[in-house]
Coordinates of C-alpha atoms in Angstrom, one line a residue:
X43 CA 0.0 0.0 0.0
X44 CA 1.4 3.3 -0.9
X45 CA 0.1 6.5 0.5
X46 CA 1.4 10.0 0.4
X47 CA 1.4 12.2 3.4
X48 CA 2.1 15.7 2.2
X49 CA 1.6 19.1 3.7
X50 CA 3.5 22.2 2.5
X51 CA 7.1 21.3 2.1
X52 CA 6.8 17.9 4.0
X53 CA 6.4 14.8 1.9
X54 CA 6.8 11.1 2.7
X55 CA 6.2 7.8 1.1
X56 CA 5.6 4.7 3.1
X57 CA 4.7 1.0 2.5
X58 CA 3.4 -1.0 5.3
X59 CA 1.6 -4.3 5.9
X60 CA -0.9 -4.8 8.7
X61 CA -3.0 -2.4 10.7
X62 CA -1.6 -0.1 13.4
X63 CA -3.3 -2.3 16.1
X64 CA -2.0 -5.5 14.6
X65 CA 1.5 -4.0 14.4
X66 CA 1.5 -3.1 18.1
X67 CA 0.1 -6.5 19.1
X68 CA 2.7 -8.4 17.1
X69 CA 5.9 -7.2 18.6
X70 CA 5.9 -3.6 17.4
X71 CA 7.6 -4.3 14.1
X72 CA 6.5 -1.1 12.7
X73 CA 5.8 2.1 14.7
X74 CA 4.1 5.2 13.7
X75 CA 2.2 4.7 10.5
X76 CA 1.9 8.4 9.8
X77 CA 4.0 11.0 11.6
X78 CA 4.7 14.6 11.0
X79 CA 1.5 15.3 9.1
X80 CA -0.2 18.6 10.0
X81 CA -3.4 17.4 8.3
X82 CA -5.1 14.9 10.5
X83 CA -7.5 13.9 7.8
X84 CA -4.6 12.7 5.5
X85 CA -3.1 10.7 8.4
X86 CA -6.5 9.1 9.0
X87 CA -6.9 8.2 5.4
X88 CA -3.5 6.5 5.5
X89 CA -4.5 4.4 8.5
X90 CA -7.7 3.5 6.9
X91 CA -5.8 2.3 3.8
X92 CA -3.5 0.3 6.0
X93 CA -6.5 -1.3 7.6
X94 CA -8.0 -2.3 4.3
X95 CA -4.6 -3.8 3.3
X96 CA -4.6 -5.8 6.5
X97 CA -8.0 -7.3 5.8
X98 CA -7.1 -8.3 2.3
X99 CA -3.7 -9.8 3.2
X100 CA -4.4 -11.4 6.6
X101 CA -2.3 -9.0 8.6
X102 CA 1.2 -9.6 9.9
X103 CA 0.3 -13.2 10.8
X104 CA 1.0 -14.1 7.2
X105 CA 3.9 -11.8 6.6
X106 CA 7.3 -12.9 5.4
X107 CA 10.6 -11.3 6.4
X108 CA 12.8 -10.4 3.5
X109 CA 16.4 -9.2 3.6
X110 CA 17.1 -5.6 2.6
X111 CA 19.8 -5.2 0.0
X112 CA 22.9 -3.9 1.9
X113 CA 24.3 -0.5 1.1
X114 CA 28.1 -0.6 1.1
X115 CA 29.9 1.9 3.3
X116 CA 33.1 3.7 2.5
X117 CA 36.0 1.5 3.5
X118 CA 33.9 -1.2 4.9
X119 CA 35.4 -4.7 4.6
X120 CA 33.5 -7.3 2.7
X121 CA 33.2 -9.6 5.7
X122 CA 31.5 -6.8 7.7
X123 CA 29.1 -6.2 4.9
X124 CA 28.3 -9.9 4.7
X125 CA 27.3 -9.8 8.4
X126 CA 25.3 -6.5 8.0
X127 CA 23.4 -8.0 5.1
X128 CA 21.5 -10.2 7.6
X129 CA 20.4 -7.3 9.8
X130 CA 17.9 -5.2 7.8
X131 CA 14.4 -6.6 7.2
X132 CA 11.3 -5.5 5.6
X133 CA 7.8 -6.9 6.0
X134 CA 5.9 -8.0 2.9
X135 CA 2.3 -9.0 3.0
X136 CA 1.8 -12.6 2.3
X137 CA -1.3 -14.8 2.3
X138 CA -1.0 -17.5 5.0
X139 CA -0.1 -20.9 3.6
X140 CA -2.0 -24.0 4.4
X141 CA -0.9 -27.5 3.8
X142 CA 2.1 -27.9 6.1
X143 CA 5.8 -27.2 5.6
X144 CA 5.8 -28.6 2.1
X145 CA 3.3 -26.0 1.0
X146 CA 5.3 -23.2 2.6
X147 CA 8.5 -24.3 0.8
X148 CA 6.7 -24.5 -2.5
X149 CA 5.2 -21.0 -1.9
X150 CA 8.7 -19.6 -1.1
X151 CA 10.2 -21.2 -4.2
X152 CA 7.4 -19.8 -6.3
X153 CA 8.0 -16.3 -4.9
X154 CA 11.7 -16.4 -5.5
X155 CA 11.2 -17.7 -9.0
X156 CA 8.8 -14.9 -9.7
X157 CA 11.3 -12.2 -8.6
X158 CA 14.0 -13.8 -10.8
X159 CA 11.6 -13.9 -13.8
X160 CA 10.9 -10.2 -13.3
X161 CA 14.6 -9.5 -13.4
X162 CA 15.0 -11.6 -16.5
X163 CA 12.1 -9.8 -18.2
X164 CA 14.1 -6.6 -17.9
X165 CA 16.6 -8.2 -20.3
X166 CA 13.8 -9.2 -22.6
X167 CA 14.4 -12.9 -22.0
X168 CA 11.2 -14.9 -22.3
X169 CA 10.5 -17.7 -19.9
X170 CA 10.4 -20.3 -22.7
X171 CA 14.1 -19.8 -23.3
X172 CA 15.1 -21.0 -19.8
X173 CA 12.4 -23.5 -19.1
X174 CA 14.8 -26.4 -19.9
X175 CA 17.4 -25.1 -17.4
X176 CA 14.9 -24.4 -14.6
X177 CA 13.5 -27.9 -15.0
X178 CA 16.9 -29.2 -13.8
X179 CA 17.0 -27.0 -10.7
X180 CA 15.3 -28.3 -7.5
X181 CA 13.8 -26.3 -4.7
X182 CA 17.1 -26.2 -2.7
X183 CA 18.7 -24.2 -5.5
X184 CA 16.1 -21.5 -5.5
X185 CA 16.0 -21.3 -1.6
X186 CA 19.7 -20.9 -1.3
X187 CA 20.2 -18.2 -4.0
X188 CA 19.1 -14.6 -4.3
X189 CA 16.8 -13.7 -7.1
X190 CA 19.6 -11.6 -8.8
X191 CA 22.0 -14.6 -8.6
X192 CA 19.4 -16.9 -10.2
X193 CA 18.8 -14.4 -13.0
X194 CA 22.6 -14.1 -13.6
X195 CA 23.0 -17.8 -13.7
X196 CA 20.0 -18.2 -16.1
X197 CA 21.3 -15.5 -18.5
X198 CA 24.6 -17.4 -18.8
X199 CA 23.3 -20.9 -18.9
X200 CA 19.9 -20.8 -20.7
X201 CA 21.4 -22.0 -24.0
X202 CA 24.1 -24.2 -22.4
X203 CA 22.1 -26.6 -20.4
X204 CA 23.8 -29.7 -21.8
X205 CA 27.1 -28.3 -22.7
X206 CA 30.1 -30.7 -22.7
X207 CA 32.5 -27.9 -21.8
X208 CA 32.8 -26.1 -18.5
X209 CA 31.3 -22.6 -18.2
X210 CA 33.0 -20.1 -15.9
X211 CA 31.7 -16.6 -15.5
X212 CA 32.8 -13.9 -13.1
X213 CA 31.4 -10.5 -12.0
X214 CA 32.0 -7.9 -9.3
X215 CA 30.4 -9.1 -6.1
X216 CA 27.0 -7.6 -5.5
X217 CA 27.4 -7.5 -1.7
X218 CA 30.7 -5.8 -1.2
X219 CA 34.4 -6.2 -2.2
X220 CA 35.5 -9.2 -4.3
X221 CA 34.5 -11.3 -7.2
X222 CA 31.5 -13.7 -7.6
X223 CA 32.5 -16.7 -9.7
X224 CA 30.0 -19.2 -11.2
X225 CA 31.1 -22.6 -12.4
X226 CA 28.9 -24.9 -14.4
X227 CA 30.3 -28.2 -15.6
X228 CA 29.5 -31.9 -15.8
X229 CA 30.2 -33.1 -12.3
X230 CA 33.6 -34.8 -11.6
X231 CA 35.3 -36.2 -8.6
X232 CA 37.9 -33.5 -8.0
X233 CA 35.9 -30.5 -9.2
X234 CA 35.6 -28.7 -5.8
X235 CA 39.2 -29.5 -5.0
X236 CA 40.4 -28.1 -8.3
X237 CA 38.5 -24.9 -7.8
X238 CA 39.8 -24.4 -4.3
X239 CA 43.4 -25.2 -5.5
X240 CA 43.0 -22.6 -8.3
X241 CA 42.1 -19.8 -6.0
X242 CA 44.8 -20.8 -3.6
X243 CA 47.4 -20.3 -6.3
X244 CA 46.0 -16.9 -7.0
X245 CA 46.3 -16.0 -3.3
X246 CA 42.5 -15.5 -3.1
X247 CA 40.4 -16.2 0.0
X248 CA 37.1 -18.0 -0.5
X249 CA 34.5 -16.0 1.5
X250 CA 31.5 -18.0 0.4
X251 CA 31.0 -21.2 -1.4
X252 CA 27.6 -22.7 -2.5
X253 CA 27.8 -26.1 -4.2
X254 CA 24.8 -27.5 -6.1
X255 CA 24.3 -30.5 -8.3
X256 CA 21.5 -30.3 -10.9
X257 CA 19.1 -33.1 -11.5
X258 CA 20.9 -34.1 -14.7
X259 CA 24.3 -34.4 -13.0
X260 CA 25.9 -31.0 -13.6
X261 CA 27.7 -29.0 -11.0
X262 CA 26.4 -25.4 -10.5
X263 CA 28.8 -23.8 -8.0
X264 CA 29.0 -20.2 -6.8
X265 CA 31.9 -18.6 -5.0
X266 CA 32.7 -15.2 -3.6
X267 CA 36.5 -14.6 -3.5
X268 CA 38.7 -11.8 -2.5
X269 CA 42.4 -11.1 -2.8
X270 CA 44.2 -12.2 0.4
X271 CA 46.9 -9.6 0.0
X272 CA 44.7 -6.7 1.0
X273 CA 46.2 -4.4 -1.6
X274 CA 42.7 -3.7 -3.2
X275 CA 43.4 -4.9 -6.8
X276 CA 41.3 -4.0 -9.8
X277 CA 39.1 -7.0 -9.9
X278 CA 37.8 -6.1 -13.3
X279 CA 41.2 -6.7 -14.8
X280 CA 41.4 -10.2 -13.5
X281 CA 37.9 -11.5 -14.2
X282 CA 38.7 -12.5 -17.8
X283 CA 41.8 -14.3 -16.6
X284 CA 39.9 -16.2 -14.0
X285 CA 37.2 -17.2 -16.5
X286 CA 39.8 -18.6 -19.0
X287 CA 42.3 -20.2 -16.6
X288 CA 39.7 -21.8 -14.3
X289 CA 37.9 -23.3 -17.3
X290 CA 41.2 -24.8 -18.4
X291 CA 41.9 -26.1 -14.9
X292 CA 38.5 -27.8 -14.7
X293 CA 38.9 -29.3 -18.2
X294 CA 42.3 -30.9 -17.3
X295 CA 42.3 -34.7 -17.2
X296 CA 45.2 -34.9 -14.8
X297 CA 44.7 -35.3 -11.1
X298 CA 45.2 -32.0 -9.2
X299 CA 48.5 -31.8 -7.4
X300 CA 48.5 -32.0 -3.6
X301 CA 47.8 -28.6 -2.1
X302 CA 50.7 -26.6 -0.6
X303 CA 51.1 -26.2 3.1
X304 CA 50.5 -22.5 3.8
X305 CA 52.6 -20.6 6.2
X306 CA 51.1 -20.3 9.7
X307 CA 50.5 -16.8 10.9
X308 CA 52.4 -15.3 13.8
X309 CA 49.2 -15.2 15.9
X310 CA 48.6 -19.0 15.4
X311 CA 52.2 -19.8 16.3
X312 CA 51.7 -18.1 19.7
X313 CA 48.0 -19.0 20.2
X314 CA 47.4 -22.3 18.3
X315 CA 43.8 -23.5 17.7
X316 CA 43.1 -27.1 18.5
X317 CA 41.7 -28.6 15.2
X318 CA 38.4 -30.3 15.2
X319 CA 36.7 -32.5 12.6
X320 CA 33.2 -33.8 13.4
X321 CA 31.0 -35.9 11.0
X322 CA 27.3 -36.2 11.9
X323 CA 24.2 -37.7 10.4
X324 CA 20.8 -36.2 10.8
X325 CA 17.5 -38.0 11.0
X326 CA 17.1 -37.9 7.2
X327 CA 20.4 -39.7 6.6
X328 CA 22.2 -36.6 5.4
X329 CA 25.8 -36.0 6.6
X330 CA 27.6 -32.8 7.6
X331 CA 31.3 -32.2 8.3
X332 CA 32.2 -29.5 10.8
X333 CA 35.8 -28.2 10.7
X334 CA 37.5 -25.9 13.3
X335 CA 41.1 -25.0 12.7
X336 CA 43.6 -22.2 12.4
X337 CA 43.1 -20.4 9.1
X338 CA 46.0 -20.5 6.6
X339 CA 46.4 -20.4 2.8
X340 CA 45.5 -23.7 1.2
X341 CA 43.4 -25.0 4.1
X342 CA 40.2 -25.3 2.1
X343 CA 42.0 -26.9 -0.8
X344 CA 43.6 -29.5 1.5
X345 CA 40.2 -30.4 3.0
X346 CA 38.6 -30.7 -0.4
X347 CA 41.5 -32.9 -1.6
X348 CA 41.0 -35.3 1.2
X349 CA 37.3 -35.6 0.7
X350 CA 37.8 -36.2 -3.0
X351 CA 40.3 -39.0 -2.4
X352 CA 37.8 -40.8 -0.2
X353 CA 35.0 -40.4 -2.8
X354 CA 33.1 -38.0 -0.6
X355 CA 31.0 -35.5 -2.6
X356 CA 30.5 -32.0 -1.3
X357 CA 26.8 -31.0 -1.7
X358 CA 27.2 -27.5 -0.2
X359 CA 29.6 -25.6 2.0
X360 CA 29.5 -22.7 4.5
X361 CA 32.8 -20.9 4.8
X362 CA 33.3 -18.8 7.9
X363 CA 36.6 -17.2 8.9
X364 CA 36.8 -15.3 12.2
X365 CA 40.2 -13.7 12.3
X366 CA 42.7 -16.5 12.4
X367 CA 40.0 -19.1 13.2
X368 CA 38.3 -21.1 10.4
X369 CA 34.9 -22.6 11.2
X370 CA 33.6 -24.3 8.0
X371 CA 30.7 -26.7 7.5
X372 CA 30.4 -29.1 4.5
X373 CA 27.2 -31.0 3.7
X374 CA 28.5 -34.2 2.2
X375 CA 27.5 -37.6 0.7
X376 CA 29.2 -40.9 -0.1
X377 CA 28.9 -44.6 0.5
X378 CA 31.9 -44.6 3.0
X379 CA 30.0 -42.5 5.4
X380 CA 27.8 -45.4 6.4
X381 CA 30.9 -47.3 7.7
X382 CA 32.0 -46.1 11.1
X383 CA 35.6 -47.4 10.6
X384 CA 36.0 -45.6 7.3
X385 CA 34.5 -42.4 8.9
X386 CA 37.1 -42.6 11.6
X387 CA 39.9 -43.0 9.1
X388 CA 38.6 -40.0 7.2
X389 CA 38.5 -37.9 10.3
X390 CA 42.0 -38.7 11.3
X391 CA 43.3 -37.9 7.8
X392 CA 41.4 -34.5 7.9
X393 CA 43.0 -33.8 11.3
X394 CA 46.4 -34.3 9.9
X395 CA 45.7 -31.7 7.3
X396 CA 44.4 -29.3 9.9
X397 CA 47.5 -29.4 12.1

């Protein structure tokens, strides 16, 4: 609902969901529907309009919380911006969903797809041109990616759904400093390890990694990387290099070399962090690997290399670095994970790499 509150030189535009009474009863998410108006009748009209919207949309009981796009601040590190990205929220009216959790997930997926389609329509791309691609993407893909990322992936891959050659595309990160890199390729055993090894050689830190496998066996992975040197390079100058060289790296038939052992920082030499490697199974039979270790160059590549050697597939990854402390989570799959003895062997080999 959009309503204008204007008097003299004062003007404001506001969009709200739910009535003033409902807002106060539901935690005070929004305060002050109309303030600063010298014309009480205009403020009253605004409240009436909000009430009508509340009746038509079911109030805040059926609202969804959406992340606000972050606004970069001068000199702000990318890691800070990543955290701040989670702070801002807006409330969008949404009809309550019936039919359990499955219905809610389907509704969320439909909403995300709709926003991505709107972005694609701005590029005059008809939905028929990417129907084949989207048919290979499950609900997890849409739930784990922003609409602008889905639109970017779709523009690059709509006509390359069954390509035999890797597709690597890079762009300036949309959430702060660094580069966002997309990799699309027929899945292979050492793919994640190759990618991590490539960025290690470039002296780039991986800030975020999202690994996805399509329903027809292609890897669709997304990374946010940043130069580890801190000298603020011109990322636009290296994007073409990354696209060309990483594509060649993925296309190689040779096994990737063992990752190098990075130099331990002075802080870790004086205050070492005890490494941890925990593999757990949930009630659905899915497995996760949690890693805690002192951060150093090549750490992620070393972990990926061990997993690949044991035939463990990385389904997704959450990369989190807090100063000199790395806390990473990998969602994994593989036949060896059902054998406790093989799991223990895997854990011991991982711990050796983390020392």
